[in-house]
Amino acid sequence: MSAPRIAALRELAGEAELERRDFVYEATEQLRRFLDANRERLREIGPIKLVDDEQDPADSEWYDEEQTVEAVSEVVELYNLADILSWFVEAARDPTNHLVAADKLAEHEEVAEEPHDEDWQAGLPTTQQETIAAQRLWQLADAYRTQIGDQQKQVLREFAANAEEVLSRTGDLVLLDEESDALVLRSDGRFETSLDLSDMPNGTALNVEPHRVGLTVTDARTVADVYDPTDVLQWVTDALTERYPAVDFTAVYE
């Protein structure tokens, strides 16, 4: 098989992986919003058997014969989001076969009401308890930091997609123009950067001719990995203010 075909396939695979990550992220956020918005209803209903495997979304833990899945993102990896939501519809149409029987649910609730075992950490030395607490706090902070970062990346991607129409009228915007660091928001919603993208995954550098010599064309996903999305959006407003000093940007146009 020829090298150009293999190279093209690898580039396609890299782009497919980026799209897959986008899809998983967006599907995860949609399912999480659905579960969070209906948490009280799910608690009231109790366990729901959506398919032959037993899954319980009432407490965001999903069960089957082989494993317990705790993260919503893992659920999206295992099941199609459209199927998950349709299973709720099917359950409503046939509640007898999808809801746990009242007597079994009562047994489940009685067990849940039993007093919990004593805190297993209580017998540990104080320094060890503090270490475990510090580890847990670090893990929480890191998880929420990652979540915030993912949300910011998604915001920048949505901004670039929604801004394409108006960018076609304003033209390219120079966001950074330093000797070792240049960033341009193109009129087609893509970005051009002076950064070396050769070490990043295939598909990071787009096969598009740059408008400025020495720059490489990429997209919002890559820019969000390299720059703080909040800074990028600030640079956009700064660039517009500098280019159009007479414009009142607080004015609202219908």
PDB file of C-alpha atoms in Angstrom:
ATOM      1  CA  MET A   1       0.000   0.000   0.000  1.00  0.00           C
ATOM      2  CA  SER A   2       1.393   3.410  -0.957  1.00  0.00           C
ATOM      3  CA  ALA A   3       2.757   5.789   1.681  1.00  0.00           C
ATOM      4  CA  PRO A   4       0.511   8.747   0.654  1.00  0.00           C
ATOM      5  CA  ARG A   5      -2.606   6.613   1.194  1.00  0.00           C
ATOM      6  CA  ILE A   6      -1.393   5.507   4.614  1.00  0.00           C
ATOM      7  CA  ALA A   7      -0.536   9.094   5.563  1.00  0.00           C
ATOM      8  CA  ALA A   8      -3.971  10.257   4.397  1.00  0.00           C
ATOM      9  CA  LEU A   9      -5.639   7.479   6.398  1.00  0.00           C
ATOM     10  CA  ARG A  10      -3.709   8.461   9.521  1.00  0.00           C
ATOM     11  CA  GLU A  11      -4.754  12.088   9.081  1.00  0.00           C
ATOM     12  CA  LEU A  12      -8.350  10.975   8.655  1.00  0.00           C
ATOM     13  CA  ALA A  13      -8.071   8.842  11.796  1.00  0.00           C
ATOM     14  CA  GLY A  14      -6.722  11.814  13.735  1.00  0.00           C
ATOM     15  CA  GLU A  15      -9.636  13.979  12.627  1.00  0.00           C
ATOM     16  CA  ALA A  16     -12.077  11.177  13.446  1.00  0.00           C
ATOM     17  CA  GLU A  17     -10.637  10.911  16.952  1.00  0.00           C
ATOM     18  CA  LEU A  18     -11.091  14.657  17.503  1.00  0.00           C
ATOM     19  CA  GLU A  19     -14.699  14.437  16.308  1.00  0.00           C
ATOM     20  CA  ARG A  20     -15.296  11.382  18.510  1.00  0.00           C
ATOM     21  CA  ARG A  21     -14.024  13.265  21.564  1.00  0.00           C
ATOM     22  CA  ASP A  22     -16.310  16.197  20.699  1.00  0.00           C
ATOM     23  CA  PHE A  23     -19.287  13.864  20.340  1.00  0.00           C
ATOM     24  CA  VAL A  24     -18.593  12.078  23.628  1.00  0.00           C
ATOM     25  CA  TYR A  25     -18.163  15.390  25.462  1.00  0.00           C
ATOM     26  CA  GLU A  26     -21.371  16.909  24.088  1.00  0.00           C
ATOM     27  CA  ALA A  27     -23.369  13.702  24.645  1.00  0.00           C
ATOM     28  CA  THR A  28     -22.019  13.446  28.186  1.00  0.00           C
ATOM     29  CA  GLU A  29     -23.048  17.015  28.978  1.00  0.00           C
ATOM     30  CA  GLN A  30     -26.530  16.436  27.546  1.00  0.00           C
ATOM     31  CA  LEU A  31     -27.058  13.251  29.560  1.00  0.00           C
ATOM     32  CA  ARG A  32     -25.670  14.878  32.711  1.00  0.00           C
ATOM     33  CA  ARG A  33     -28.068  17.827  32.308  1.00  0.00           C
ATOM     34  CA  PHE A  34     -30.967  15.408  31.853  1.00  0.00           C
ATOM     35  CA  LEU A  35     -30.063  13.427  34.979  1.00  0.00           C
ATOM     36  CA  ASP A  36     -29.427  16.533  37.088  1.00  0.00           C
ATOM     37  CA  ALA A  37     -32.676  18.180  35.994  1.00  0.00           C
ATOM     38  CA  ASN A  38     -34.674  15.050  36.840  1.00  0.00           C
ATOM     39  CA  ARG A  39     -32.804  13.859  39.922  1.00  0.00           C
ATOM     40  CA  GLU A  40     -35.809  14.271  42.231  1.00  0.00           C
ATOM     41  CA  ARG A  41     -38.081  12.376  39.836  1.00  0.00           C
ATOM     42  CA  LEU A  42     -35.528   9.583  39.555  1.00  0.00           C
ATOM     43  CA  ARG A  43     -35.298   9.293  43.333  1.00  0.00           C
ATOM     44  CA  GLU A  44     -39.102   9.148  43.571  1.00  0.00           C
ATOM     45  CA  ILE A  45     -39.363   6.496  40.855  1.00  0.00           C
ATOM     46  CA  GLY A  46     -36.522   4.326  42.128  1.00  0.00           C
ATOM     47  CA  PRO A  47     -34.517   1.865  40.017  1.00  0.00           C
ATOM     48  CA  ILE A  48     -35.555   1.650  36.368  1.00  0.00           C
ATOM     49  CA  LYS A  49     -34.695  -1.361  34.235  1.00  0.00           C
ATOM     50  CA  LEU A  50     -34.032   0.283  30.882  1.00  0.00           C
ATOM     51  CA  VAL A  51     -32.749  -2.784  29.011  1.00  0.00           C
ATOM     52  CA  ASP A  52     -32.030  -6.399  29.883  1.00  0.00           C
ATOM     53  CA  ASP A  53     -28.907  -5.325  31.764  1.00  0.00           C
ATOM     54  CA  GLU A  54     -29.844  -3.674  35.054  1.00  0.00           C
ATOM     55  CA  GLN A  55     -29.059   0.037  35.088  1.00  0.00           C
ATOM     56  CA  ASP A  56     -30.028   2.431  37.804  1.00  0.00           C
ATOM     57  CA  PRO A  57     -29.745   6.129  36.884  1.00  0.00           C
ATOM     58  CA  ALA A  58     -31.422   7.229  40.109  1.00  0.00           C
ATOM     59  CA  ASP A  59     -28.076   7.903  41.762  1.00  0.00           C
ATOM     60  CA  SER A  60     -25.989   8.258  38.591  1.00  0.00           C
ATOM     61  CA  GLU A  61     -24.626   4.709  39.017  1.00  0.00           C
ATOM     62  CA  TRP A  62     -25.316   2.284  36.183  1.00  0.00           C
ATOM     63  CA  TYR A  63     -25.264  -1.482  36.761  1.00  0.00           C
ATOM     64  CA  ASP A  64     -24.960  -4.468  34.446  1.00  0.00           C
ATOM     65  CA  GLU A  65     -23.862  -8.063  34.930  1.00  0.00           C
ATOM     66  CA  GLU A  66     -20.178  -7.267  34.592  1.00  0.00           C
ATOM     67  CA  GLN A  67     -19.452  -3.851  36.029  1.00  0.00           C
ATOM     68  CA  THR A  68     -20.609  -0.743  37.852  1.00  0.00           C
ATOM     69  CA  VAL A  69     -20.222   2.428  35.791  1.00  0.00           C
ATOM     70  CA  GLU A  70     -19.974   5.560  37.904  1.00  0.00           C
ATOM     71  CA  ALA A  71     -19.158   8.286  35.361  1.00  0.00           C
ATOM     72  CA  VAL A  72     -21.718   9.642  32.905  1.00  0.00           C
ATOM     73  CA  SER A  73     -18.997   9.808  30.247  1.00  0.00           C
ATOM     74  CA  GLU A  74     -18.488   6.040  30.572  1.00  0.00           C
ATOM     75  CA  VAL A  75     -22.204   5.473  29.982  1.00  0.00           C
ATOM     76  CA  VAL A  76     -22.005   7.501  26.776  1.00  0.00           C
ATOM     77  CA  GLU A  77     -19.021   5.416  25.683  1.00  0.00           C
ATOM     78  CA  LEU A  78     -21.004   2.208  26.256  1.00  0.00           C
ATOM     79  CA  TYR A  79     -24.443   3.209  25.005  1.00  0.00           C
ATOM     80  CA  ASN A  80     -25.884   5.490  22.340  1.00  0.00           C
ATOM     81  CA  LEU A  81     -27.424   8.593  23.953  1.00  0.00           C
ATOM     82  CA  ALA A  82     -30.482   8.435  21.696  1.00  0.00           C
ATOM     83  CA  ASP A  83     -31.060   4.833  22.812  1.00  0.00           C
ATOM     84  CA  ILE A  84     -30.727   5.753  26.493  1.00  0.00           C
ATOM     85  CA  LEU A  85     -33.346   8.489  26.214  1.00  0.00           C
ATOM     86  CA  SER A  86     -35.671   6.280  24.155  1.00  0.00           C
ATOM     87  CA  TRP A  87     -35.440   3.591  26.845  1.00  0.00           C
ATOM     88  CA  PHE A  88     -36.973   6.026  29.317  1.00  0.00           C
ATOM     89  CA  VAL A  89     -39.874   6.504  26.895  1.00  0.00           C
ATOM     90  CA  GLU A  90     -40.293   2.734  26.532  1.00  0.00           C
ATOM     91  CA  ALA A  91     -40.194   2.313  30.303  1.00  0.00           C
ATOM     92  CA  ALA A  92     -43.078   4.764  30.678  1.00  0.00           C
ATOM     93  CA  ARG A  93     -45.104   2.797  28.133  1.00  0.00           C
ATOM     94  CA  ASP A  94     -44.544  -0.495  29.959  1.00  0.00           C
ATOM     95  CA  PRO A  95     -43.805   0.357  33.607  1.00  0.00           C
ATOM     96  CA  THR A  96     -44.692  -3.149  34.844  1.00  0.00           C
ATOM     97  CA  ASN A  97     -41.651  -4.647  33.159  1.00  0.00           C
ATOM     98  CA  HIS A  98     -39.303  -1.744  33.794  1.00  0.00           C
ATOM     99  CA  LEU A  99     -39.941  -0.676  37.405  1.00  0.00           C
ATOM    100  CA  VAL A 100     -38.932  -2.648  40.476  1.00  0.00           C
ATOM    101  CA  ALA A 101     -41.967  -4.155  42.215  1.00  0.00           C
ATOM    102  CA  ALA A 102     -43.226  -2.197  45.212  1.00  0.00           C
ATOM    103  CA  ASP A 103     -42.452  -4.997  47.705  1.00  0.00           C
ATOM    104  CA  LYS A 104     -38.909  -5.383  46.417  1.00  0.00           C
ATOM    105  CA  LEU A 105     -38.433  -1.635  46.432  1.00  0.00           C
ATOM    106  CA  ALA A 106     -39.615  -1.529  50.044  1.00  0.00           C
ATOM    107  CA  GLU A 107     -37.070  -4.198  50.957  1.00  0.00           C
ATOM    108  CA  HIS A 108     -34.420  -2.149  49.189  1.00  0.00           C
ATOM    109  CA  GLU A 109     -35.422   0.975  51.112  1.00  0.00           C
ATOM    110  CA  GLU A 110     -35.379  -0.901  54.439  1.00  0.00           C
ATOM    111  CA  VAL A 111     -31.855  -2.063  53.799  1.00  0.00           C
ATOM    112  CA  ALA A 112     -30.830   1.437  52.834  1.00  0.00           C
ATOM    113  CA  GLU A 113     -32.209   2.783  56.091  1.00  0.00           C
ATOM    114  CA  GLU A 114     -30.027   0.497  58.209  1.00  0.00           C
ATOM    115  CA  PRO A 115     -27.313   2.392  60.099  1.00  0.00           C
ATOM    116  CA  HIS A 116     -24.060   2.691  58.206  1.00  0.00           C
ATOM    117  CA  ASP A 117     -20.922   1.028  59.469  1.00  0.00           C
ATOM    118  CA  GLU A 118     -18.603   3.170  61.500  1.00  0.00           C
ATOM    119  CA  ASP A 119     -16.275   5.344  59.456  1.00  0.00           C
ATOM    120  CA  TRP A 120     -13.422   3.035  58.482  1.00  0.00           C
ATOM    121  CA  GLN A 121     -10.975   5.915  58.713  1.00  0.00           C
ATOM    122  CA  ALA A 122     -11.809   6.629  62.344  1.00  0.00           C
ATOM    123  CA  GLY A 123      -9.260   4.126  63.629  1.00  0.00           C
ATOM    124  CA  LEU A 124      -6.417   5.436  61.499  1.00  0.00           C
ATOM    125  CA  PRO A 125      -3.724   7.775  62.839  1.00  0.00           C
ATOM    126  CA  THR A 126      -4.584  11.454  62.500  1.00  0.00           C
ATOM    127  CA  THR A 127      -1.773  12.081  60.016  1.00  0.00           C
ATOM    128  CA  GLN A 128      -3.022   9.239  57.776  1.00  0.00           C
ATOM    129  CA  GLN A 129      -6.590  10.567  57.908  1.00  0.00           C
ATOM    130  CA  GLU A 130      -5.294  13.976  56.901  1.00  0.00           C
ATOM    131  CA  THR A 131      -3.303  12.452  54.042  1.00  0.00           C
ATOM    132  CA  ILE A 132      -6.377  10.609  52.729  1.00  0.00           C
ATOM    133  CA  ALA A 133      -8.435  13.794  53.009  1.00  0.00           C
ATOM    134  CA  ALA A 134      -5.772  15.776  51.153  1.00  0.00           C
ATOM    135  CA  GLN A 135      -5.669  13.162  48.389  1.00  0.00           C
ATOM    136  CA  ARG A 136      -9.448  13.288  48.042  1.00  0.00           C
ATOM    137  CA  LEU A 137      -9.446  17.092  47.966  1.00  0.00           C
ATOM    138  CA  TRP A 138      -6.728  17.094  45.295  1.00  0.00           C
ATOM    139  CA  GLN A 139      -8.718  14.620  43.189  1.00  0.00           C
ATOM    140  CA  LEU A 140     -11.871  16.749  43.505  1.00  0.00           C
ATOM    141  CA  ALA A 141     -10.047  19.946  42.569  1.00  0.00           C
ATOM    142  CA  ASP A 142      -8.369  18.260  39.606  1.00  0.00           C
ATOM    143  CA  ALA A 143     -11.667  16.768  38.385  1.00  0.00           C
ATOM    144  CA  TYR A 144     -13.469  20.111  38.565  1.00  0.00           C
ATOM    145  CA  ARG A 145     -10.512  21.904  36.966  1.00  0.00           C
ATOM    146  CA  THR A 146     -10.689  19.460  34.060  1.00  0.00           C
ATOM    147  CA  GLN A 147     -14.451  19.967  33.803  1.00  0.00           C
ATOM    148  CA  ILE A 148     -14.049  23.751  33.685  1.00  0.00           C
ATOM    149  CA  GLY A 149     -11.331  23.401  31.051  1.00  0.00           C
ATOM    150  CA  ASP A 150     -13.557  21.173  28.909  1.00  0.00           C
ATOM    151  CA  GLN A 151     -16.414  23.655  29.209  1.00  0.00           C
ATOM    152  CA  GLN A 152     -14.159  26.542  28.152  1.00  0.00           C
ATOM    153  CA  LYS A 153     -12.947  24.581  25.128  1.00  0.00           C
ATOM    154  CA  GLN A 154     -16.517  23.860  24.108  1.00  0.00           C
ATOM    155  CA  VAL A 155     -17.411  27.559  24.454  1.00  0.00           C
ATOM    156  CA  LEU A 156     -14.533  28.564  22.167  1.00  0.00           C
ATOM    157  CA  ARG A 157     -15.564  25.980  19.562  1.00  0.00           C
ATOM    158  CA  GLU A 158     -19.151  27.232  19.638  1.00  0.00           C
ATOM    159  CA  PHE A 159     -17.970  30.837  19.380  1.00  0.00           C
ATOM    160  CA  ALA A 160     -15.876  30.088  16.280  1.00  0.00           C
ATOM    161  CA  ALA A 161     -18.772  28.264  14.634  1.00  0.00           C
ATOM    162  CA  ASN A 162     -21.300  31.018  15.383  1.00  0.00           C
ATOM    163  CA  ALA A 163     -18.901  33.827  14.451  1.00  0.00           C
ATOM    164  CA  GLU A 164     -18.157  32.551  10.954  1.00  0.00           C
ATOM    165  CA  GLU A 165     -20.991  34.526   9.332  1.00  0.00           C
ATOM    166  CA  VAL A 166     -19.979  37.897  10.794  1.00  0.00           C
ATOM    167  CA  LEU A 167     -16.260  37.199  10.355  1.00  0.00           C
ATOM    168  CA  SER A 168     -16.859  36.988   6.624  1.00  0.00           C
ATOM    169  CA  ARG A 169     -17.738  40.711   6.803  1.00  0.00           C
ATOM    170  CA  THR A 170     -15.066  41.897   9.227  1.00  0.00           C
ATOM    171  CA  GLY A 171     -12.269  39.796   7.746  1.00  0.00           C
ATOM    172  CA  ASP A 172      -9.310  38.339   9.622  1.00  0.00           C
ATOM    173  CA  LEU A 173      -8.611  39.590  13.140  1.00  0.00           C
ATOM    174  CA  VAL A 174      -5.042  39.666  14.461  1.00  0.00           C
ATOM    175  CA  LEU A 175      -5.251  38.574  18.074  1.00  0.00           C
ATOM    176  CA  LEU A 176      -1.538  38.273  18.849  1.00  0.00           C
ATOM    177  CA  ASP A 177       1.325  39.697  16.818  1.00  0.00           C
ATOM    178  CA  GLU A 178       4.540  39.090  18.697  1.00  0.00           C
ATOM    179  CA  GLU A 179       7.876  37.894  17.357  1.00  0.00           C
ATOM    180  CA  SER A 180       7.519  34.370  18.721  1.00  0.00           C
ATOM    181  CA  ASP A 181       3.768  34.180  19.160  1.00  0.00           C
ATOM    182  CA  ALA A 182       1.179  35.132  16.555  1.00  0.00           C
ATOM    183  CA  LEU A 183      -2.493  34.226  16.470  1.00  0.00           C
ATOM    184  CA  VAL A 184      -5.058  35.221  13.857  1.00  0.00           C
ATOM    185  CA  LEU A 185      -8.791  34.552  13.791  1.00  0.00           C
ATOM    186  CA  ARG A 186      -9.571  33.977  10.136  1.00  0.00           C
ATOM    187  CA  SER A 187     -12.672  35.123   8.312  1.00  0.00           C
ATOM    188  CA  ASP A 188     -13.738  31.464   7.945  1.00  0.00           C
ATOM    189  CA  GLY A 189     -13.755  30.788  11.703  1.00  0.00           C
ATOM    190  CA  ARG A 190     -10.422  28.980  11.717  1.00  0.00           C
ATOM    191  CA  PHE A 191      -7.258  30.163  13.415  1.00  0.00           C
ATOM    192  CA  GLU A 192      -3.711  30.724  12.215  1.00  0.00           C
ATOM    193  CA  THR A 193      -0.839  30.377  14.667  1.00  0.00           C
ATOM    194  CA  SER A 194       2.941  30.638  14.669  1.00  0.00           C
ATOM    195  CA  LEU A 195       3.206  27.744  17.133  1.00  0.00           C
ATOM    196  CA  ASP A 196       4.837  24.491  16.054  1.00  0.00           C
ATOM    197  CA  LEU A 197       2.026  21.932  15.819  1.00  0.00           C
ATOM    198  CA  SER A 198       4.173  19.087  14.502  1.00  0.00           C
ATOM    199  CA  ASP A 199       4.265  17.297  17.863  1.00  0.00           C
ATOM    200  CA  MET A 200       0.482  17.422  18.268  1.00  0.00           C
ATOM    201  CA  PRO A 201      -1.916  14.701  16.989  1.00  0.00           C
ATOM    202  CA  ASN A 202      -2.484  14.216  13.271  1.00  0.00           C
ATOM    203  CA  GLY A 203      -5.136  16.567  11.981  1.00  0.00           C
ATOM    204  CA  THR A 204      -4.155  19.380  14.344  1.00  0.00           C
ATOM    205  CA  ALA A 205      -2.575  21.357  11.511  1.00  0.00           C
ATOM    206  CA  LEU A 206      -5.299  21.731   8.884  1.00  0.00           C
ATOM    207  CA  ASN A 207      -4.563  21.250   5.218  1.00  0.00           C
ATOM    208  CA  VAL A 208      -5.601  24.823   4.416  1.00  0.00           C
ATOM    209  CA  GLU A 209      -3.482  27.609   2.932  1.00  0.00           C
ATOM    210  CA  PRO A 210      -2.738  30.306   5.564  1.00  0.00           C
ATOM    211  CA  HIS A 211      -3.471  33.951   4.845  1.00  0.00           C
ATOM    212  CA  ARG A 212      -0.186  35.013   6.458  1.00  0.00           C
ATOM    213  CA  VAL A 213       3.224  33.581   5.578  1.00  0.00           C
ATOM    214  CA  GLY A 214       4.825  31.497   8.306  1.00  0.00           C
ATOM    215  CA  LEU A 215       1.581  30.628  10.097  1.00  0.00           C
ATOM    216  CA  THR A 216      -0.254  27.306  10.308  1.00  0.00           C
ATOM    217  CA  VAL A 217      -4.019  26.904  10.056  1.00  0.00           C
ATOM    218  CA  THR A 218      -5.779  25.081  12.890  1.00  0.00           C
ATOM    219  CA  ASP A 219      -9.164  25.094  14.603  1.00  0.00           C
ATOM    220  CA  ALA A 220     -10.669  26.201  17.907  1.00  0.00           C
ATOM    221  CA  ARG A 221     -10.097  22.822  19.545  1.00  0.00           C
ATOM    222  CA  THR A 222      -6.345  23.135  19.126  1.00  0.00           C
ATOM    223  CA  VAL A 223      -6.300  26.811  20.098  1.00  0.00           C
ATOM    224  CA  ALA A 224      -8.161  25.964  23.311  1.00  0.00           C
ATOM    225  CA  ASP A 225      -5.463  23.414  24.143  1.00  0.00           C
ATOM    226  CA  VAL A 226      -2.687  25.977  23.727  1.00  0.00           C
ATOM    227  CA  TYR A 227      -4.256  29.245  24.898  1.00  0.00           C
ATOM    228  CA  ASP A 228      -6.721  30.061  27.655  1.00  0.00           C
ATOM    229  CA  PRO A 229     -10.095  30.389  25.845  1.00  0.00           C
ATOM    230  CA  THR A 230     -10.987  33.335  28.092  1.00  0.00           C
ATOM    231  CA  ASP A 231      -7.862  35.144  26.908  1.00  0.00           C
ATOM    232  CA  VAL A 232      -8.643  34.382  23.260  1.00  0.00           C
ATOM    233  CA  LEU A 233     -12.124  35.880  23.544  1.00  0.00           C
ATOM    234  CA  GLN A 234     -10.672  38.924  25.316  1.00  0.00           C
ATOM    235  CA  TRP A 235      -8.200  39.341  22.444  1.00  0.00           C
ATOM    236  CA  VAL A 236     -11.116  39.275  20.000  1.00  0.00           C
ATOM    237  CA  THR A 237     -12.866  42.148  21.773  1.00  0.00           C
ATOM    238  CA  ASP A 238      -9.565  44.046  22.081  1.00  0.00           C
ATOM    239  CA  ALA A 239      -8.853  43.596  18.368  1.00  0.00           C
ATOM    240  CA  LEU A 240     -12.312  44.856  17.423  1.00  0.00           C
ATOM    241  CA  THR A 241     -12.036  47.851  19.755  1.00  0.00           C
ATOM    242  CA  GLU A 242      -8.687  48.782  18.231  1.00  0.00           C
ATOM    243  CA  ARG A 243      -9.890  48.374  14.637  1.00  0.00           C
ATOM    244  CA  TYR A 244     -13.199  50.199  15.102  1.00  0.00           C
ATOM    245  CA  PRO A 245     -12.559  52.940  17.721  1.00  0.00           C
ATOM    246  CA  ALA A 246     -15.706  54.861  16.772  1.00  0.00           C
ATOM    247  CA  VAL A 247     -18.070  51.916  17.217  1.00  0.00           C
ATOM    248  CA  ASP A 248     -20.244  51.635  20.338  1.00  0.00           C
ATOM    249  CA  PHE A 249     -19.976  47.897  21.025  1.00  0.00           C
ATOM    250  CA  THR A 250     -22.584  48.071  23.804  1.00  0.00           C
ATOM    251  CA  ALA A 251     -25.289  48.982  21.277  1.00  0.00           C
ATOM    252  CA  VAL A 252     -27.773  46.225  20.461  1.00  0.00           C
ATOM    253  CA  TYR A 253     -28.847  45.621  16.886  1.00  0.00           C
ATOM    254  CA  GLU A 254     -31.885  43.598  15.909  1.00  0.00           C
TER     255      GLU A 254
END
